[in-house]
PDB file of C-alpha atoms in Angstrom:
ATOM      1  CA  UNK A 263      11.354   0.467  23.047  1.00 55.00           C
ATOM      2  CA  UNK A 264       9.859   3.110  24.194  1.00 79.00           C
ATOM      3  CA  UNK A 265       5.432   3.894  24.072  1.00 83.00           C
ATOM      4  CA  UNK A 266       6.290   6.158  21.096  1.00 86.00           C
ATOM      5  CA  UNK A 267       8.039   4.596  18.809  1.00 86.00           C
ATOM      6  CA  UNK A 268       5.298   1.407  19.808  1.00 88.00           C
ATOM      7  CA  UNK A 269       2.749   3.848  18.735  1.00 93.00           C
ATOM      8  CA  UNK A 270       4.258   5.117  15.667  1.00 94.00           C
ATOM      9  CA  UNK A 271       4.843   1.609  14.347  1.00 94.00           C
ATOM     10  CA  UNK A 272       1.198   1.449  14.880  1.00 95.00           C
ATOM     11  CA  UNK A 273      -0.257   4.882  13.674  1.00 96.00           C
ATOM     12  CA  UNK A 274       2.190   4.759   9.951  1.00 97.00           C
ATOM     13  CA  UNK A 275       1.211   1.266   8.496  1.00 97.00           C
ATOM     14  CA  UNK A 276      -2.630   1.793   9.626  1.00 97.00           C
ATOM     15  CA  UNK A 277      -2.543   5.004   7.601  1.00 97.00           C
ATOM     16  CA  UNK A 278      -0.969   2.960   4.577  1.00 97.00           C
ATOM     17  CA  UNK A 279      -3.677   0.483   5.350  1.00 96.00           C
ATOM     18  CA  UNK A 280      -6.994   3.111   5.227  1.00 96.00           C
ATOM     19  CA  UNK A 281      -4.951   4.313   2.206  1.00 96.00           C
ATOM     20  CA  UNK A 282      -5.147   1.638   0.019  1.00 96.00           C
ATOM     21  CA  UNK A 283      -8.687   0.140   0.982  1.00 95.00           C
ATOM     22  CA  UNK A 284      -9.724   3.667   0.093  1.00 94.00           C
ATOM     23  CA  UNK A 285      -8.169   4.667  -3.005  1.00 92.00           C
ATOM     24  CA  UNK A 286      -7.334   1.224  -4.618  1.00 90.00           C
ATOM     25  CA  UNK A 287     -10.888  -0.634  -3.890  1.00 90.00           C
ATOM     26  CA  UNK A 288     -13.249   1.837  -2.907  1.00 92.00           C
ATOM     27  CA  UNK A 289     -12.024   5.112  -5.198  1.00 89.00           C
ATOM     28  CA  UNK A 290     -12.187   3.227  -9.031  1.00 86.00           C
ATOM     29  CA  UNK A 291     -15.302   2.063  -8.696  1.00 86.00           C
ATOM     30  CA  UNK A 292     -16.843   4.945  -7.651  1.00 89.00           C
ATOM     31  CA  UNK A 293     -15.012   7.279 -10.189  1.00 88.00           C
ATOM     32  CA  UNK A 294     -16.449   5.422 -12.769  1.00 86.00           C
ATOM     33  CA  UNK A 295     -19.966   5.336 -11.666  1.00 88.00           C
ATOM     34  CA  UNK A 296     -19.910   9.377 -11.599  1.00 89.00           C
ATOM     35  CA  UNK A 297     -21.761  11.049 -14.552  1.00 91.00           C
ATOM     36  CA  UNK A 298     -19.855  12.461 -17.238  1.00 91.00           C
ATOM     37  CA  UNK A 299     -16.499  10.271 -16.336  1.00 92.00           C
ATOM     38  CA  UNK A 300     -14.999   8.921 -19.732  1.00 90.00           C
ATOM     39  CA  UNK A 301     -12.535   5.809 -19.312  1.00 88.00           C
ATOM     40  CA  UNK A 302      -9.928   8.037 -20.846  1.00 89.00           C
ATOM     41  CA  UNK A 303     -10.877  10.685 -18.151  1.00 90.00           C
ATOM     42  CA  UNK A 304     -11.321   8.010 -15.577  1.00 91.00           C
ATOM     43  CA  UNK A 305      -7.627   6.496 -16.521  1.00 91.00           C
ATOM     44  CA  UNK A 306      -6.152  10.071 -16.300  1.00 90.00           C
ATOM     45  CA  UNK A 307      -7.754  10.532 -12.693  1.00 91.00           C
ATOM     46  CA  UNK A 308      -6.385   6.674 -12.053  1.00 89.00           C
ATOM     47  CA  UNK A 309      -3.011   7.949 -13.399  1.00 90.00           C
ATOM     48  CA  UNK A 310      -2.664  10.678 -10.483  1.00 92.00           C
ATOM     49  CA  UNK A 311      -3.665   8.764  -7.710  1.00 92.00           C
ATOM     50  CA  UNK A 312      -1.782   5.871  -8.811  1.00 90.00           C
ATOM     51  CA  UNK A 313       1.334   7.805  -8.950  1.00 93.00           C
ATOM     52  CA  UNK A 314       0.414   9.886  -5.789  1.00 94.00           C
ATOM     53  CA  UNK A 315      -0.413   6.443  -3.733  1.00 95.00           C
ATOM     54  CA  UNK A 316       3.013   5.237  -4.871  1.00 95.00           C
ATOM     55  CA  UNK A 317       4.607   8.500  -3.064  1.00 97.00           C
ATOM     56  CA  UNK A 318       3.046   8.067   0.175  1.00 97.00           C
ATOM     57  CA  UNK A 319       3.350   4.329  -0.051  1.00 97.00           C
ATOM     58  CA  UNK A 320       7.065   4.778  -0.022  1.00 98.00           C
ATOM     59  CA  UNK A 321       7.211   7.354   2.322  1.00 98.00           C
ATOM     60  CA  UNK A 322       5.001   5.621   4.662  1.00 98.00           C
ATOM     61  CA  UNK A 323       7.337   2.086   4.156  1.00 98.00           C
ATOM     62  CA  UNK A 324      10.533   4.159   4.909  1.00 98.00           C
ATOM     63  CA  UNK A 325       8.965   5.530   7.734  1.00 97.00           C
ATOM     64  CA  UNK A 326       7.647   2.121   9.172  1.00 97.00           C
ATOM     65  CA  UNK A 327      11.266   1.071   8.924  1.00 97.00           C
ATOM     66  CA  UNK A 328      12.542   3.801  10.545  1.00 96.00           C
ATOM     67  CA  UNK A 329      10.953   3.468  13.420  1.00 95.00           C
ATOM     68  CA  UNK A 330      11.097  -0.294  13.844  1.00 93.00           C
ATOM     69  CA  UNK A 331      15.072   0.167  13.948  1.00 91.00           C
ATOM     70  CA  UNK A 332      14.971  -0.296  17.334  1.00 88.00           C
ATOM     71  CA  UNK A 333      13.626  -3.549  19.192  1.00 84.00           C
ATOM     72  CA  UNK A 334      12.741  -5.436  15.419  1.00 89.00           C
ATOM     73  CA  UNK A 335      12.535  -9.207  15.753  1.00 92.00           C
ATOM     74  CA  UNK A 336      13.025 -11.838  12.844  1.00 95.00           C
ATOM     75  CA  UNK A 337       9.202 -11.863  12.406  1.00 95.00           C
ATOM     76  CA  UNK A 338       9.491  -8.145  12.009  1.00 95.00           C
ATOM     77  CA  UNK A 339      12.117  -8.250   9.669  1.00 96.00           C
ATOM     78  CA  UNK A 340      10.504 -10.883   6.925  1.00 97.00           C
ATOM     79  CA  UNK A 341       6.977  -8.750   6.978  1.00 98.00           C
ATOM     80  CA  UNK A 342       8.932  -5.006   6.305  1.00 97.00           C
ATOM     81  CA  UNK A 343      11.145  -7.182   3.336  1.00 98.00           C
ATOM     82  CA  UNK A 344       8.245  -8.585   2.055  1.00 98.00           C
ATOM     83  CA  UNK A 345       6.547  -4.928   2.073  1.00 98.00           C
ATOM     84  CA  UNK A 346       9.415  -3.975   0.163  1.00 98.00           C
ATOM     85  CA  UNK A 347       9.671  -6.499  -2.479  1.00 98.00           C
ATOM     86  CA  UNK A 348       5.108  -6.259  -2.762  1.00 98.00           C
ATOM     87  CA  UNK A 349       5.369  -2.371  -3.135  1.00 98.00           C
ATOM     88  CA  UNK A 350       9.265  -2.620  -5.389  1.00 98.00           C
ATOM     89  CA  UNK A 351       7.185  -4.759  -7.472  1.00 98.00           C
ATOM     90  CA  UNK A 352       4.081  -3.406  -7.748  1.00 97.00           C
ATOM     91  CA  UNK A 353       5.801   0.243  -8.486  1.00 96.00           C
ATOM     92  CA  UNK A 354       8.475  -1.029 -11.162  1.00 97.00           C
ATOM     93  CA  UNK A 355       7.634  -4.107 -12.654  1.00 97.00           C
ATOM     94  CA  UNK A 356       3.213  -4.111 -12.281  1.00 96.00           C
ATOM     95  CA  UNK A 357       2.316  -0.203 -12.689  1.00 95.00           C
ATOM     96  CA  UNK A 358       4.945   0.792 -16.291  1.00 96.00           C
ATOM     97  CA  UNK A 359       2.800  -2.029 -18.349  1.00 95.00           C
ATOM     98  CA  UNK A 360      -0.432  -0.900 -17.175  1.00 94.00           C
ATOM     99  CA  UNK A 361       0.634   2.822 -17.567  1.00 93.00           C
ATOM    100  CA  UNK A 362       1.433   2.448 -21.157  1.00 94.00           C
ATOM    101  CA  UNK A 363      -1.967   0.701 -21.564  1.00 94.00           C
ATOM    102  CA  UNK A 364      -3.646   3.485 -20.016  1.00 92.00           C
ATOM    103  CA  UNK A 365      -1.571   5.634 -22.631  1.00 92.00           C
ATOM    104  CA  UNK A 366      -2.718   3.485 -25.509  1.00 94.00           C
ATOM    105  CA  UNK A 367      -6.529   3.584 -24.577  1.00 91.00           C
ATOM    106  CA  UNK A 368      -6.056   7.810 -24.095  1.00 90.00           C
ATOM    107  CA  UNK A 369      -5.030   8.036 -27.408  1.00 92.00           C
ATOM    108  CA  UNK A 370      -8.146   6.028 -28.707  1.00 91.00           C
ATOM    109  CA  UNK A 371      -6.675   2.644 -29.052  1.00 93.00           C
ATOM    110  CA  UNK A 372      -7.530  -0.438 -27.664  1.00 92.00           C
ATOM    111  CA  UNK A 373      -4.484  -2.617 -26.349  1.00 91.00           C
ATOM    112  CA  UNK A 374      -6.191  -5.785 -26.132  1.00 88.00           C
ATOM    113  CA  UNK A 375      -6.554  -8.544 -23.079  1.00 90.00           C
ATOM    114  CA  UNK A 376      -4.650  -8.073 -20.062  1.00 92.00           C
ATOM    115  CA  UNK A 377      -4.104  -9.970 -16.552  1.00 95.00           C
ATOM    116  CA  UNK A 378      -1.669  -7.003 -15.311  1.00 94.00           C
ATOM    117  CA  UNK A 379      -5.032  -4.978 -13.052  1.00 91.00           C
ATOM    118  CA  UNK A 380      -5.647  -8.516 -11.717  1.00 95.00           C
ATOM    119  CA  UNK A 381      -1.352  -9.018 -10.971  1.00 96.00           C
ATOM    120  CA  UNK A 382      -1.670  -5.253  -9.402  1.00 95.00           C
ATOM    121  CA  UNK A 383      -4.879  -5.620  -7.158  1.00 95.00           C
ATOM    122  CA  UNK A 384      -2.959  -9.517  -6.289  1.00 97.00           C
ATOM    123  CA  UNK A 385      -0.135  -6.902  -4.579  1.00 97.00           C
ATOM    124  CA  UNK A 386      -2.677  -5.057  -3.171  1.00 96.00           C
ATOM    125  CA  UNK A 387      -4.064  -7.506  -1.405  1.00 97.00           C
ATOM    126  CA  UNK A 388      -0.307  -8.655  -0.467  1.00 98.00           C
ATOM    127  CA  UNK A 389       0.332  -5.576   1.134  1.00 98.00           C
ATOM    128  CA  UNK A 390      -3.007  -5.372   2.852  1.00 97.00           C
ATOM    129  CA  UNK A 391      -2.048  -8.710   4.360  1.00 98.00           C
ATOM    130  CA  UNK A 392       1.529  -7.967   5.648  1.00 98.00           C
ATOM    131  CA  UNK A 393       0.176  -4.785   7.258  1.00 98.00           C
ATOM    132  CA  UNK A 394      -2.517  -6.521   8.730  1.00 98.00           C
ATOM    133  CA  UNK A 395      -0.110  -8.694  10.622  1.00 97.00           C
ATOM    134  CA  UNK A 396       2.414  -5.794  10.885  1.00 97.00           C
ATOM    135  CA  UNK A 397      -0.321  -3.564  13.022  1.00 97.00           C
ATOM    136  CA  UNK A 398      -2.039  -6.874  15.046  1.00 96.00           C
ATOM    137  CA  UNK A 399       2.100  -7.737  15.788  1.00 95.00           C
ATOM    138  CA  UNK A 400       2.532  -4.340  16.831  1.00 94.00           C
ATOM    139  CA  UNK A 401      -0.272  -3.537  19.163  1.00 94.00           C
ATOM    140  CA  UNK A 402       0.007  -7.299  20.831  1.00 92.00           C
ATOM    141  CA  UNK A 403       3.629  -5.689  21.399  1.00 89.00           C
ATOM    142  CA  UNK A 404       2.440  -2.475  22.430  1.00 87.00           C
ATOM    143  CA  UNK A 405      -0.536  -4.002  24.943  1.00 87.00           C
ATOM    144  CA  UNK A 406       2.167  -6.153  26.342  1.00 82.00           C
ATOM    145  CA  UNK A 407       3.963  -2.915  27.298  1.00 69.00           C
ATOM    146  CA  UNK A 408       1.567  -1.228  28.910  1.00 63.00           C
ATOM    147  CA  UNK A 409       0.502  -2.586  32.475  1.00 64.00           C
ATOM    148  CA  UNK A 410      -3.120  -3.577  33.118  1.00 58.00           C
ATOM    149  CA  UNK A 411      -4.878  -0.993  35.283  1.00 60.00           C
ATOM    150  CA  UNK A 412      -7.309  -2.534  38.309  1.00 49.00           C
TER     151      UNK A 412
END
């Protein structure tokens, strides 16, 4: 493998990583701390970032793959299919529930008890995990490389 592809499959997931410590724990708490921010406002900004994190989530897992084609081991196999079913599931099955809440509490309503924000910050913290051990795997692999200057 050669030192660039070892640094790409460092440099993509980190970026996912700073990515979703900043807009899925840090951003909501502080939008709704701002004056003047309604929850139907707040849910509307939520909406965007929601959908744009989702983008660049997917970009950023197809690009992780991509460049792991080469030199992957088993290890590195299970973590990227267990990013994909985290992220699969937190895009189709967790986020269409809680947008149609969102679209209920817009409109004025109220929709009533939910666990589904405690089921999507649960594959949050999955993904947070598996690129955890994704980048530590990675630069272990990428140190290894590298020869130790005297």
């Amino acid at each position: 493998m050669t030192r660039m592809l070892s640094l790409w499959r460092i440099i993509i997931p980190t970026l996912w990583l700073g990515m979703i410590i900043a807009l899925s724990f840090i951003e909501p708490i502080l939008k709704f701390q701002a004056p003047g921010i309604t929850t139907p406002l707040g849910l509307g900004i939520g909406r965007l970032t929601f959908v744009a994190m989702a983008i660049a989530g997917w970009t950023l897992l197809i690009a992780t793959t991509l460049v792991s084609l080469r030199g992957i081991t088993r290890g590195d196999i299970i973590n990227l299919a267990l990013m994909w079913v985290v992220l699969a599931t937190q895009t189709f099955i967790v986020r269409p529930p809680l947008t149609a809440r969102s679209d209920i509490i817009i409109a004025g309503g109220e929709p009533g008890e939910s666990v589904l924000h405690y089921v999507y910050i649960a594959t949050d913290v999955a993904l947070l995990t598996l690129l955890i051990i994704w980048v530590t795997r990675a630069v272990r692999r990428a140190a290894a490389v590298v020869p130790a200057t005297a």
